[in-house]
Amino acid sequence: MSLTNRILLAMVSGILIGSLLNLILHSAGTPEMVQAGVNDYLVGGLFDVVGRIFVASLKLLVVPLVLVSLICGASSLGDSARMGPIALKTLGLYLATTAIAVGVALAFAVLVSPGSNVEMGVEATYKAAVAPPLTDVLVDIFPSNPVRAMADGKMLQIIVFALLFGYAISHAGEQGRRIAGFFRDLESVVMAMVGVLMKMAPYGVFALLAKLFATMGIGAILDLAAYFFTVLAVLLFHAFGVYPLLLRILAGLSPRMLLSKMRPVWAFAFSTASSGATLPITLHTVEKRLGVHNSVAGFTVPLGATINMDGTAIMQGVATVFIAQVYGVDLSMGAYITVILTATLASIGTAAVPGVGLITLALVLEQAGLPVEGIALIIGVDRLLDMVRTAVNVTGDAAVSVIVAKSEQQFDQSVFQDPRADFGGAVPSEGSTPTA
Ligand code: ASP
């Protein structure tokens, strides 16, 4: 069985077995000893340990991978004057797709009215975190100590440092060329580490999902069904409607290939609910399976994982309308535009880890003049939506990377079109050897 299928099988069986254990744990007929055993040894024991080790191993690769692949990318582009246009296109597309996502989310939510029949049953007690001033946010992008930036995993600071370093390499003559060669070798080694980790993925994905579904009551979805399914519908529409359309119009490529090659990445995103932890896999897939040259992917993918969160923005759009309806507040046209702007900005500020989209939602609600406590209404179903929206977030990163790479001729169409261009293959520019 191919690795993709094994990962997907692990995902499905994790969900099924987790849900079954949830039933066993909550059924009155199960002897207490069995419940305690399942809880302590399986859910809180084996699954927990395997899942946490898996996420830790993914995170382990993020900083080395981002650093090395950005340095390689920037050093090969540094003297070609394409760095500026690539950065502009990427940023423009990231912002535009996010704004489209919120716009569609608002339109859907207004049409469906998920909050109009909801009684405010929950005692809403959500306390918003205080947002730092914008000036600090800007200054914080620039590192004063690269080692601290890496130790703290500050992605934007690492990106700035790596871009500068890579650019300098391309302007340092013979010495620079030697260093560039070293980093290219290093990139192959780190990518090989990602390959090893991917082979472990079925176990990790299974353990994470089995534990989550064993502990999470799915009942909460029923109470919030209208909200839940509205967010889900817009997420699916964005992934299977908007991105394919953009890919066709802007790059003239078949979206089906991209979507099918993204499936294992979705399994990672879904089970970790973190675009940050999924980043090694996204980068690996975008470079080796979708044929985006490292000079573009090395920049677009880490940046996208950090600032491009269309799925998160969709949740925020629907949540805003939902909360307004529950509280009986009529949103004006101006408020909708404010929501589009703030949700787009908030998604940039959302860290690529589980649940942060809900925290930055406070910012959007505040700007729209809505009660921040409303967040308490939707917390119950957020984890499940987080898993799906993270998968949409990473799909956006991949789609934009492909579009930018195609427009810059940093793209290997034969790799993109080869369904078997796969894990462990060579770097696209060197011709890939399908192995799966
Ligand atoms: N979990 C999301 C991500 O990592 C962020 C969020 O929406 O909370 O992409």
GROMACS .gro file of C-alpha atoms and ligand atoms in nm:
model
  445
    1MET     CA    1   0.000   0.000   0.000
    2SER     CA    2   0.136   0.347  -0.079
    3LEU     CA    3   0.234   0.577   0.204
    4THR     CA    4  -0.050   0.814   0.117
    5ASN     CA    5  -0.305   0.539   0.156
    6ARG     CA    6  -0.150   0.414   0.477
    7ILE     CA    7  -0.168   0.763   0.627
    8LEU     CA    8  -0.530   0.803   0.520
    9LEU     CA    9  -0.618   0.459   0.654
   10ALA     CA   10  -0.454   0.552   0.986
   11MET     CA   11  -0.663   0.868   0.993
   12VAL     CA   12  -0.991   0.688   0.936
   13SER     CA   13  -0.915   0.407   1.181
   14GLY     CA   14  -0.796   0.658   1.444
   15ILE     CA   15  -1.128   0.840   1.422
   16LEU     CA   16  -1.331   0.516   1.433
   17ILE     CA   17  -1.141   0.354   1.718
   18GLY     CA   18  -1.133   0.682   1.913
   19SER     CA   19  -1.508   0.724   1.878
   20LEU     CA   20  -1.563   0.363   1.982
   21LEU     CA   21  -1.348   0.412   2.292
   22ASN     CA   22  -1.547   0.728   2.368
   23LEU     CA   23  -1.863   0.518   2.370
   24ILE     CA   24  -1.701   0.255   2.594
   25LEU     CA   25  -1.575   0.522   2.833
   26HIS     CA   26  -1.914   0.690   2.860
   27SER     CA   27  -2.146   0.392   2.862
   28ALA     CA   28  -2.299   0.301   3.196
   29GLY     CA   29  -2.270  -0.070   3.113
   30THR     CA   30  -1.889  -0.072   3.099
   31PRO     CA   31  -1.725  -0.203   3.419
   32GLU     CA   32  -1.526   0.064   3.599
   33MET     CA   33  -1.209  -0.139   3.580
   34VAL     CA   34  -1.230  -0.154   3.201
   35GLN     CA   35  -1.297   0.220   3.180
   36ALA     CA   36  -1.000   0.298   3.405
   37GLY     CA   37  -0.778   0.061   3.207
   38VAL     CA   38  -0.875   0.212   2.870
   39ASN     CA   39  -0.833   0.561   3.008
   40ASP     CA   40  -0.501   0.515   3.184
   41TYR     CA   41  -0.318   0.273   2.958
   42LEU     CA   42  -0.458   0.333   2.613
   43VAL     CA   43  -0.598   0.684   2.576
   44GLY     CA   44  -0.389   0.863   2.840
   45GLY     CA   45  -0.100   0.619   2.800
   46LEU     CA   46  -0.003   0.468   2.465
   47PHE     CA   47  -0.196   0.704   2.234
   48ASP     CA   48  -0.093   1.011   2.429
   49VAL     CA   49   0.276   0.920   2.432
   50VAL     CA   50   0.295   0.819   2.065
   51GLY     CA   51   0.098   1.130   1.958
   52ARG     CA   52   0.311   1.368   2.157
   53ILE     CA   53   0.636   1.217   2.036
   54PHE     CA   54   0.508   1.247   1.678
   55VAL     CA   55   0.420   1.616   1.714
   56ALA     CA   56   0.750   1.687   1.890
   57SER     CA   57   0.940   1.520   1.604
   58LEU     CA   58   0.753   1.728   1.347
   59LYS     CA   59   0.827   2.048   1.535
   60LEU     CA   60   1.189   1.943   1.565
   61LEU     CA   61   1.231   1.979   1.192
   62VAL     CA   62   1.054   2.312   1.149
   63VAL     CA   63   1.332   2.554   1.243
   64PRO     CA   64   1.617   2.371   1.064
   65LEU     CA   65   1.402   2.322   0.757
   66VAL     CA   66   1.277   2.678   0.733
   67LEU     CA   67   1.623   2.820   0.792
   68VAL     CA   68   1.805   2.596   0.548
   69SER     CA   69   1.550   2.601   0.269
   70LEU     CA   70   1.501   2.977   0.287
   71ILE     CA   71   1.875   3.036   0.279
   72CYS     CA   72   1.899   2.809  -0.028
   73GLY     CA   73   1.605   2.984  -0.193
   74ALA     CA   74   1.726   3.336  -0.122
   75SER     CA   75   2.083   3.259  -0.223
   76SER     CA   76   1.977   3.124  -0.561
   77LEU     CA   77   1.747   3.420  -0.625
   78GLY     CA   78   1.955   3.689  -0.461
   79ASP     CA   79   2.143   3.796  -0.773
   80SER     CA   80   1.857   3.748  -1.019
   81ALA     CA   81   1.649   4.049  -0.915
   82ARG     CA   82   1.344   3.820  -0.887
   83MET     CA   83   1.331   3.821  -0.509
   84GLY     CA   84   1.128   4.143  -0.488
   85PRO     CA   85   0.863   4.046  -0.746
   86ILE     CA   86   0.827   3.698  -0.597
   87ALA     CA   87   0.780   3.842  -0.249
   88LEU     CA   88   0.523   4.093  -0.376
   89LYS     CA   89   0.324   3.836  -0.573
   90THR     CA   90   0.325   3.594  -0.282
   91LEU     CA   91   0.213   3.852  -0.029
   92GLY     CA   92  -0.051   3.988  -0.268
   93LEU     CA   93  -0.194   3.642  -0.332
   94TYR     CA   94  -0.190   3.546   0.034
   95LEU     CA   95  -0.379   3.861   0.129
   96ALA     CA   96  -0.621   3.840  -0.164
   97THR     CA   97  -0.713   3.475  -0.103
   98THR     CA   98  -0.771   3.547   0.264
   99ALA     CA   99  -0.992   3.847   0.187
  100ILE     CA  100  -1.191   3.633  -0.061
  101ALA     CA  101  -1.224   3.365   0.207
  102VAL     CA  102  -1.372   3.606   0.465
  103GLY     CA  103  -1.598   3.764   0.203
  104VAL     CA  104  -1.741   3.426   0.101
  105ALA     CA  105  -1.774   3.325   0.466
  106LEU     CA  106  -1.973   3.640   0.546
  107ALA     CA  107  -2.199   3.594   0.245
  108PHE     CA  108  -2.269   3.227   0.329
  109ALA     CA  109  -2.330   3.305   0.694
  110VAL     CA  110  -2.573   3.587   0.615
  111LEU     CA  111  -2.758   3.355   0.376
  112VAL     CA  112  -2.774   3.059   0.613
  113SER     CA  113  -2.826   3.262   0.936
  114PRO     CA  114  -2.676   2.997   1.165
  115GLY     CA  115  -2.734   3.203   1.480
  116SER     CA  116  -3.089   3.317   1.433
  117ASN     CA  117  -3.257   3.032   1.622
  118VAL     CA  118  -2.994   2.978   1.886
  119GLU     CA  119  -3.087   3.041   2.248
  120MET     CA  120  -2.805   3.192   2.446
  121GLY     CA  121  -2.791   2.893   2.679
  122VAL     CA  122  -2.426   2.916   2.776
  123GLU     CA  123  -2.315   3.158   3.040
  124ALA     CA  124  -2.069   3.339   2.817
  125THR     CA  125  -1.752   3.405   3.010
  126TYR     CA  126  -1.469   3.444   2.766
  127LYS     CA  127  -1.188   3.681   2.853
  128ALA     CA  128  -0.998   3.821   2.560
  129ALA     CA  129  -0.621   3.844   2.573
  130VAL     CA  130  -0.482   4.196   2.539
  131ALA     CA  131  -0.338   4.248   2.190
  132PRO     CA  132   0.009   4.409   2.173
  133PRO     CA  133   0.032   4.750   1.997
  134LEU     CA  134   0.083   4.737   1.620
  135THR     CA  135   0.422   4.912   1.643
  136ASP     CA  136   0.552   4.632   1.865
  137VAL     CA  137   0.416   4.371   1.625
  138LEU     CA  138   0.609   4.534   1.338
  139VAL     CA  139   0.935   4.578   1.529
  140ASP     CA  140   0.908   4.221   1.654
  141ILE     CA  141   0.946   4.087   1.298
  142PHE     CA  142   1.312   4.193   1.302
  143PRO     CA  143   1.538   3.976   1.512
  144SER     CA  144   1.813   4.119   1.730
  145ASN     CA  145   1.951   3.775   1.802
  146PRO     CA  146   1.913   3.499   1.543
  147VAL     CA  147   1.989   3.224   1.791
  148ARG     CA  148   1.717   3.344   2.027
  149ALA     CA  149   1.474   3.371   1.734
  150MET     CA  150   1.543   3.008   1.651
  151ALA     CA  151   1.531   2.892   2.012
  152ASP     CA  152   1.193   3.063   2.056
  153GLY     CA  153   1.070   2.939   1.716
  154LYS     CA  154   0.983   3.295   1.606
  155MET     CA  155   0.901   3.218   1.248
  156LEU     CA  156   0.890   3.568   1.100
  157GLN     CA  157   1.222   3.657   1.264
  158ILE     CA  158   1.379   3.339   1.129
  159ILE     CA  159   1.243   3.422   0.782
  160VAL     CA  160   1.396   3.772   0.794
  161PHE     CA  161   1.732   3.640   0.910
  162ALA     CA  162   1.740   3.361   0.652
  163LEU     CA  163   1.644   3.595   0.367
  164LEU     CA  164   1.921   3.836   0.462
  165PHE     CA  165   2.172   3.556   0.500
  166GLY     CA  166   2.078   3.394   0.169
  167TYR     CA  167   2.087   3.728  -0.011
  168ALA     CA  168   2.432   3.797   0.136
  169ILE     CA  169   2.557   3.457   0.020
  170SER     CA  170   2.464   3.544  -0.337
  171HIS     CA  171   2.670   3.863  -0.308
  172ALA     CA  172   2.979   3.712  -0.146
  173GLY     CA  173   3.152   3.575  -0.457
  174GLU     CA  174   3.350   3.254  -0.440
  175GLN     CA  175   3.312   3.217  -0.062
  176GLY     CA  176   2.939   3.264  -0.099
  177ARG     CA  177   2.921   2.990  -0.361
  178ARG     CA  178   3.097   2.749  -0.126
  179ILE     CA  179   2.859   2.830   0.157
  180ALA     CA  180   2.562   2.796  -0.080
  181GLY     CA  181   2.682   2.446  -0.173
  182PHE     CA  182   2.702   2.356   0.193
  183PHE     CA  183   2.346   2.472   0.258
  184ARG     CA  184   2.216   2.283  -0.046
  185ASP     CA  185   2.373   1.965   0.090
  186LEU     CA  186   2.227   2.039   0.430
  187GLU     CA  187   1.884   2.086   0.276
  188SER     CA  188   1.898   1.740   0.120
  189VAL     CA  189   1.985   1.595   0.460
  190VAL     CA  190   1.701   1.775   0.641
  191MET     CA  191   1.459   1.673   0.365
  192ALA     CA  192   1.571   1.312   0.410
  193MET     CA  193   1.480   1.352   0.780
  194VAL     CA  194   1.132   1.464   0.673
  195GLY     CA  195   1.112   1.152   0.456
  196VAL     CA  196   1.193   0.931   0.757
  197LEU     CA  197   0.930   1.108   0.964
  198MET     CA  198   0.669   1.060   0.695
  199LYS     CA  199   0.719   0.686   0.717
  200MET     CA  200   0.629   0.708   1.088
  201ALA     CA  201   0.326   0.920   1.011
  202PRO     CA  202   0.059   0.645   1.006
  203TYR     CA  203   0.133   0.561   1.372
  204GLY     CA  204   0.145   0.924   1.482
  205VAL     CA  205  -0.169   1.024   1.295
  206PHE     CA  206  -0.355   0.723   1.431
  207ALA     CA  207  -0.251   0.790   1.793
  208LEU     CA  208  -0.338   1.161   1.778
  209LEU     CA  209  -0.682   1.106   1.631
  210ALA     CA  210  -0.768   0.803   1.846
  211LYS     CA  211  -0.687   1.000   2.160
  212LEU     CA  212  -0.873   1.309   2.047
  213PHE     CA  213  -1.190   1.129   1.947
  214ALA     CA  214  -1.181   0.912   2.260
  215THR     CA  215  -1.179   1.221   2.483
  216MET     CA  216  -1.391   1.457   2.277
  217GLY     CA  217  -1.767   1.432   2.296
  218ILE     CA  218  -1.907   1.476   1.947
  219GLY     CA  219  -2.242   1.575   2.103
  220ALA     CA  220  -2.142   1.942   2.113
  221ILE     CA  221  -2.172   1.949   1.734
  222LEU     CA  222  -2.545   1.882   1.753
  223ASP     CA  223  -2.610   2.190   1.966
  224LEU     CA  224  -2.415   2.406   1.727
  225ALA     CA  225  -2.495   2.216   1.408
  226ALA     CA  226  -2.591   2.523   1.204
  227TYR     CA  227  -2.271   2.708   1.291
  228PHE     CA  228  -2.054   2.399   1.254
  229PHE     CA  229  -2.185   2.300   0.913
  230THR     CA  230  -2.181   2.656   0.778
  231VAL     CA  231  -1.810   2.688   0.862
  232LEU     CA  232  -1.746   2.342   0.721
  233ALA     CA  233  -1.932   2.417   0.398
  234VAL     CA  234  -1.736   2.738   0.336
  235LEU     CA  235  -1.408   2.563   0.417
  236LEU     CA  236  -1.487   2.292   0.162
  237PHE     CA  237  -1.603   2.548  -0.093
  238HIS     CA  238  -1.278   2.740  -0.055
  239ALA     CA  239  -1.059   2.428  -0.084
  240PHE     CA  240  -1.248   2.262  -0.368
  241GLY     CA  241  -1.390   2.569  -0.544
  242VAL     CA  242  -1.181   2.881  -0.498
  243TYR     CA  243  -0.829   2.732  -0.508
  244PRO     CA  244  -0.900   2.512  -0.812
  245LEU     CA  245  -1.044   2.813  -0.993
  246LEU     CA  246  -0.741   3.028  -0.913
  247LEU     CA  247  -0.507   2.750  -1.015
  248ARG     CA  248  -0.680   2.717  -1.351
  249ILE     CA  249  -0.707   3.088  -1.421
  250LEU     CA  250  -0.372   3.206  -1.288
  251ALA     CA  251  -0.153   2.906  -1.369
  252GLY     CA  252  -0.347   2.704  -1.628
  253LEU     CA  253  -0.297   2.389  -1.422
  254SER     CA  254  -0.521   2.098  -1.333
  255PRO     CA  255  -0.637   2.143  -0.974
  256ARG     CA  256  -0.712   1.774  -0.943
  257MET     CA  257  -0.344   1.686  -0.932
  258LEU     CA  258  -0.276   1.940  -0.657
  259LEU     CA  259  -0.570   1.824  -0.449
  260SER     CA  260  -0.482   1.458  -0.477
  261LYS     CA  261  -0.118   1.521  -0.385
  262MET     CA  262  -0.225   1.727  -0.085
  263ARG     CA  263  -0.411   1.437   0.077
  264PRO     CA  264  -0.129   1.317   0.303
  265VAL     CA  265  -0.060   1.679   0.402
  266TRP     CA  266  -0.425   1.711   0.503
  267ALA     CA  267  -0.389   1.408   0.728
  268PHE     CA  268  -0.100   1.580   0.907
  269ALA     CA  269  -0.284   1.911   0.929
  270PHE     CA  270  -0.604   1.744   1.045
  271SER     CA  271  -0.442   1.538   1.317
  272THR     CA  272  -0.208   1.807   1.452
  273ALA     CA  273  -0.434   2.113   1.392
  274SER     CA  274  -0.114   2.308   1.340
  275SER     CA  275   0.015   2.446   1.010
  276GLY     CA  276   0.346   2.499   1.190
  277ALA     CA  277   0.387   2.132   1.278
  278THR     CA  278   0.270   2.037   0.927
  279LEU     CA  279   0.522   2.270   0.761
  280PRO     CA  280   0.794   2.009   0.694
  281ILE     CA  281   0.540   1.794   0.511
  282THR     CA  282   0.389   2.086   0.321
  283LEU     CA  283   0.732   2.198   0.205
  284HIS     CA  284   0.833   1.845   0.111
  285THR     CA  285   0.514   1.797  -0.091
  286VAL     CA  286   0.527   2.136  -0.262
  287GLU     CA  287   0.887   2.085  -0.370
  288LYS     CA  288   0.902   1.716  -0.448
  289ARG     CA  289   0.550   1.627  -0.551
  290LEU     CA  290   0.417   1.951  -0.695
  291GLY     CA  291   0.738   2.051  -0.871
  292VAL     CA  292   0.787   2.396  -0.720
  293HIS     CA  293   1.155   2.487  -0.726
  294ASN     CA  294   1.316   2.543  -0.389
  295SER     CA  295   1.397   2.907  -0.471
  296VAL     CA  296   1.022   2.980  -0.455
  297ALA     CA  297   0.892   2.709  -0.220
  298GLY     CA  298   1.163   2.783   0.036
  299PHE     CA  299   1.015   3.130   0.070
  300THR     CA  300   0.644   3.089   0.000
  301VAL     CA  301   0.572   2.784   0.215
  302PRO     CA  302   0.728   2.897   0.547
  303LEU     CA  303   0.582   3.244   0.496
  304GLY     CA  304   0.242   3.097   0.413
  305ALA     CA  305   0.244   2.869   0.717
  306THR     CA  306   0.311   3.176   0.928
  307ILE     CA  307   0.080   3.439   0.780
  308ASN     CA  308  -0.163   3.277   0.536
  309MET     CA  309  -0.467   3.136   0.715
  310ASP     CA  310  -0.768   3.134   0.487
  311GLY     CA  311  -0.941   2.860   0.687
  312THR     CA  312  -0.899   3.056   1.007
  313ALA     CA  313  -1.038   3.369   0.842
  314ILE     CA  314  -1.340   3.170   0.722
  315MET     CA  315  -1.416   3.052   1.075
  316GLN     CA  316  -1.380   3.411   1.196
  317GLY     CA  317  -1.617   3.543   0.931
  318VAL     CA  318  -1.889   3.290   1.007
  319ALA     CA  319  -1.834   3.322   1.383
  320THR     CA  320  -1.878   3.699   1.367
  321VAL     CA  321  -2.212   3.673   1.189
  322PHE     CA  322  -2.319   3.388   1.419
  323ILE     CA  323  -2.236   3.579   1.737
  324ALA     CA  324  -2.402   3.896   1.604
  325GLN     CA  325  -2.720   3.696   1.533
  326VAL     CA  326  -2.720   3.525   1.871
  327TYR     CA  327  -2.683   3.861   2.046
  328GLY     CA  328  -2.938   4.018   1.814
  329VAL     CA  329  -2.697   4.278   1.674
  330ASP     CA  330  -2.750   4.401   1.317
  331LEU     CA  331  -2.421   4.438   1.132
  332SER     CA  332  -2.393   4.736   0.897
  333MET     CA  333  -2.215   4.728   0.560
  334GLY     CA  334  -1.927   4.915   0.726
  335ALA     CA  335  -1.906   4.646   0.992
  336TYR     CA  336  -1.880   4.375   0.724
  337ILE     CA  337  -1.595   4.558   0.554
  338THR     CA  338  -1.424   4.601   0.891
  339VAL     CA  339  -1.461   4.226   0.946
  340ILE     CA  340  -1.300   4.149   0.608
  341LEU     CA  341  -1.009   4.377   0.687
  342THR     CA  342  -0.954   4.272   1.046
  343ALA     CA  343  -1.001   3.901   0.981
  344THR     CA  344  -0.744   3.921   0.701
  345LEU     CA  345  -0.501   4.096   0.935
  346ALA     CA  346  -0.591   3.873   1.230
  347SER     CA  347  -0.514   3.565   1.026
  348ILE     CA  348  -0.165   3.704   0.963
  349GLY     CA  349  -0.119   3.741   1.336
  350THR     CA  350  -0.255   3.395   1.411
  351ALA     CA  351   0.021   3.163   1.523
  352ALA     CA  352   0.032   2.834   1.335
  353VAL     CA  353  -0.065   2.623   1.636
  354PRO     CA  354  -0.396   2.474   1.753
  355GLY     CA  355  -0.671   2.705   1.867
  356VAL     CA  356  -0.510   3.043   1.813
  357GLY     CA  357  -0.768   3.143   1.553
  358LEU     CA  358  -1.020   3.156   1.833
  359ILE     CA  359  -0.801   3.397   2.030
  360THR     CA  360  -0.749   3.635   1.739
  361LEU     CA  361  -1.125   3.621   1.677
  362ALA     CA  362  -1.147   3.851   1.981
  363LEU     CA  363  -0.979   4.121   1.774
  364VAL     CA  364  -1.230   4.085   1.492
  365LEU     CA  365  -1.528   4.092   1.727
  366GLU     CA  366  -1.397   4.398   1.907
  367GLN     CA  367  -1.351   4.587   1.581
  368ALA     CA  368  -1.702   4.493   1.471
  369GLY     CA  369  -1.840   4.615   1.805
  370LEU     CA  370  -1.954   4.269   1.916
  371PRO     CA  371  -1.922   4.112   2.262
  372VAL     CA  372  -1.599   3.916   2.288
  373GLU     CA  373  -1.764   3.680   2.541
  374GLY     CA  374  -1.953   3.540   2.241
  375ILE     CA  375  -1.646   3.326   2.174
  376ALA     CA  376  -1.756   3.107   2.465
  377LEU     CA  377  -2.055   3.001   2.254
  378ILE     CA  378  -1.846   2.833   1.989
  379ILE     CA  379  -1.552   2.693   2.189
  380GLY     CA  380  -1.721   2.353   2.215
  381VAL     CA  381  -1.685   2.272   1.845
  382ASP     CA  382  -1.370   2.465   1.774
  383ARG     CA  383  -1.121   2.183   1.791
  384LEU     CA  384  -1.288   1.987   1.511
  385LEU     CA  385  -1.319   2.297   1.296
  386ASP     CA  386  -0.958   2.383   1.377
  387MET     CA  387  -0.849   2.052   1.227
  388VAL     CA  388  -1.036   2.116   0.904
  389ARG     CA  389  -0.939   2.483   0.877
  390THR     CA  390  -0.572   2.397   0.929
  391ALA     CA  391  -0.599   2.162   0.630
  392VAL     CA  392  -0.744   2.453   0.428
  393ASN     CA  393  -0.467   2.684   0.553
  394VAL     CA  394  -0.194   2.456   0.422
  395THR     CA  395  -0.376   2.398   0.092
  396GLY     CA  396  -0.372   2.775   0.039
  397ASP     CA  397   0.004   2.783   0.096
  398ALA     CA  398   0.056   2.508  -0.160
  399ALA     CA  399  -0.178   2.658  -0.421
  400VAL     CA  400  -0.017   3.004  -0.401
  401SER     CA  401   0.332   2.849  -0.413
  402VAL     CA  402   0.243   2.666  -0.735
  403ILE     CA  403   0.089   2.978  -0.892
  404VAL     CA  404   0.388   3.198  -0.805
  405ALA     CA  405   0.640   2.934  -0.915
  406LYS     CA  406   0.461   2.881  -1.247
  407SER     CA  407   0.458   3.253  -1.319
  408GLU     CA  408   0.829   3.277  -1.239
  409GLN     CA  409   0.926   2.968  -1.441
  410GLN     CA  410   1.054   2.811  -1.119
  411PHE     CA  411   0.827   2.516  -1.175
  412ASP     CA  412   0.871   2.164  -1.306
  413GLN     CA  413   0.547   2.072  -1.477
  414SER     CA  414   0.653   1.711  -1.537
  415VAL     CA  415   0.686   1.659  -1.160
  416PHE     CA  416   0.349   1.828  -1.103
  417GLN     CA  417   0.182   1.604  -1.355
  418ASP     CA  418   0.347   1.282  -1.245
  419PRO     CA  419   0.110   1.120  -0.996
  420ARG     CA  420   0.397   0.906  -0.871
  421ALA     CA  421   0.649   1.184  -0.813
  422ASP     CA  422   0.682   1.100  -0.453
  423PHE     CA  423   0.848   1.075  -0.118
  424GLY     CA  424   1.221   1.028  -0.137
  425GLY     CA  425   1.241   1.150  -0.497
  426ALA     CA  426   1.519   1.381  -0.605
  427VAL     CA  427   1.486   1.760  -0.606
  428PRO     CA  428   1.254   1.856  -0.895
  429SER     CA  429   1.514   2.056  -1.082
  430GLU     CA  430   1.738   1.752  -1.093
  431GLY     CA  431   1.460   1.527  -1.224
  432SER     CA  432   1.264   1.320  -0.980
  433THR     CA  433   1.272   0.947  -0.931
  434PRO     CA  434   0.928   0.822  -0.838
  435THR     CA  435   0.944   0.568  -0.558
  436ALA     CA  436   0.589   0.516  -0.436
  437ASP     N1  437  -0.463   2.583   1.393
  437ASP     C1  438  -0.454   2.680   1.287
  437ASP     C2  439  -0.327   2.658   1.210
  437ASP     O1  440  -0.228   2.616   1.265
  437ASP     C3  441  -0.463   2.820   1.337
  437ASP     C4  442  -0.599   2.844   1.394
  437ASP     O2  443  -0.690   2.871   1.316
  437ASP     O3  444  -0.617   2.833   1.515
  437ASP     O4  445  -0.324   2.683   1.092
   0.00000   0.00000   0.00000
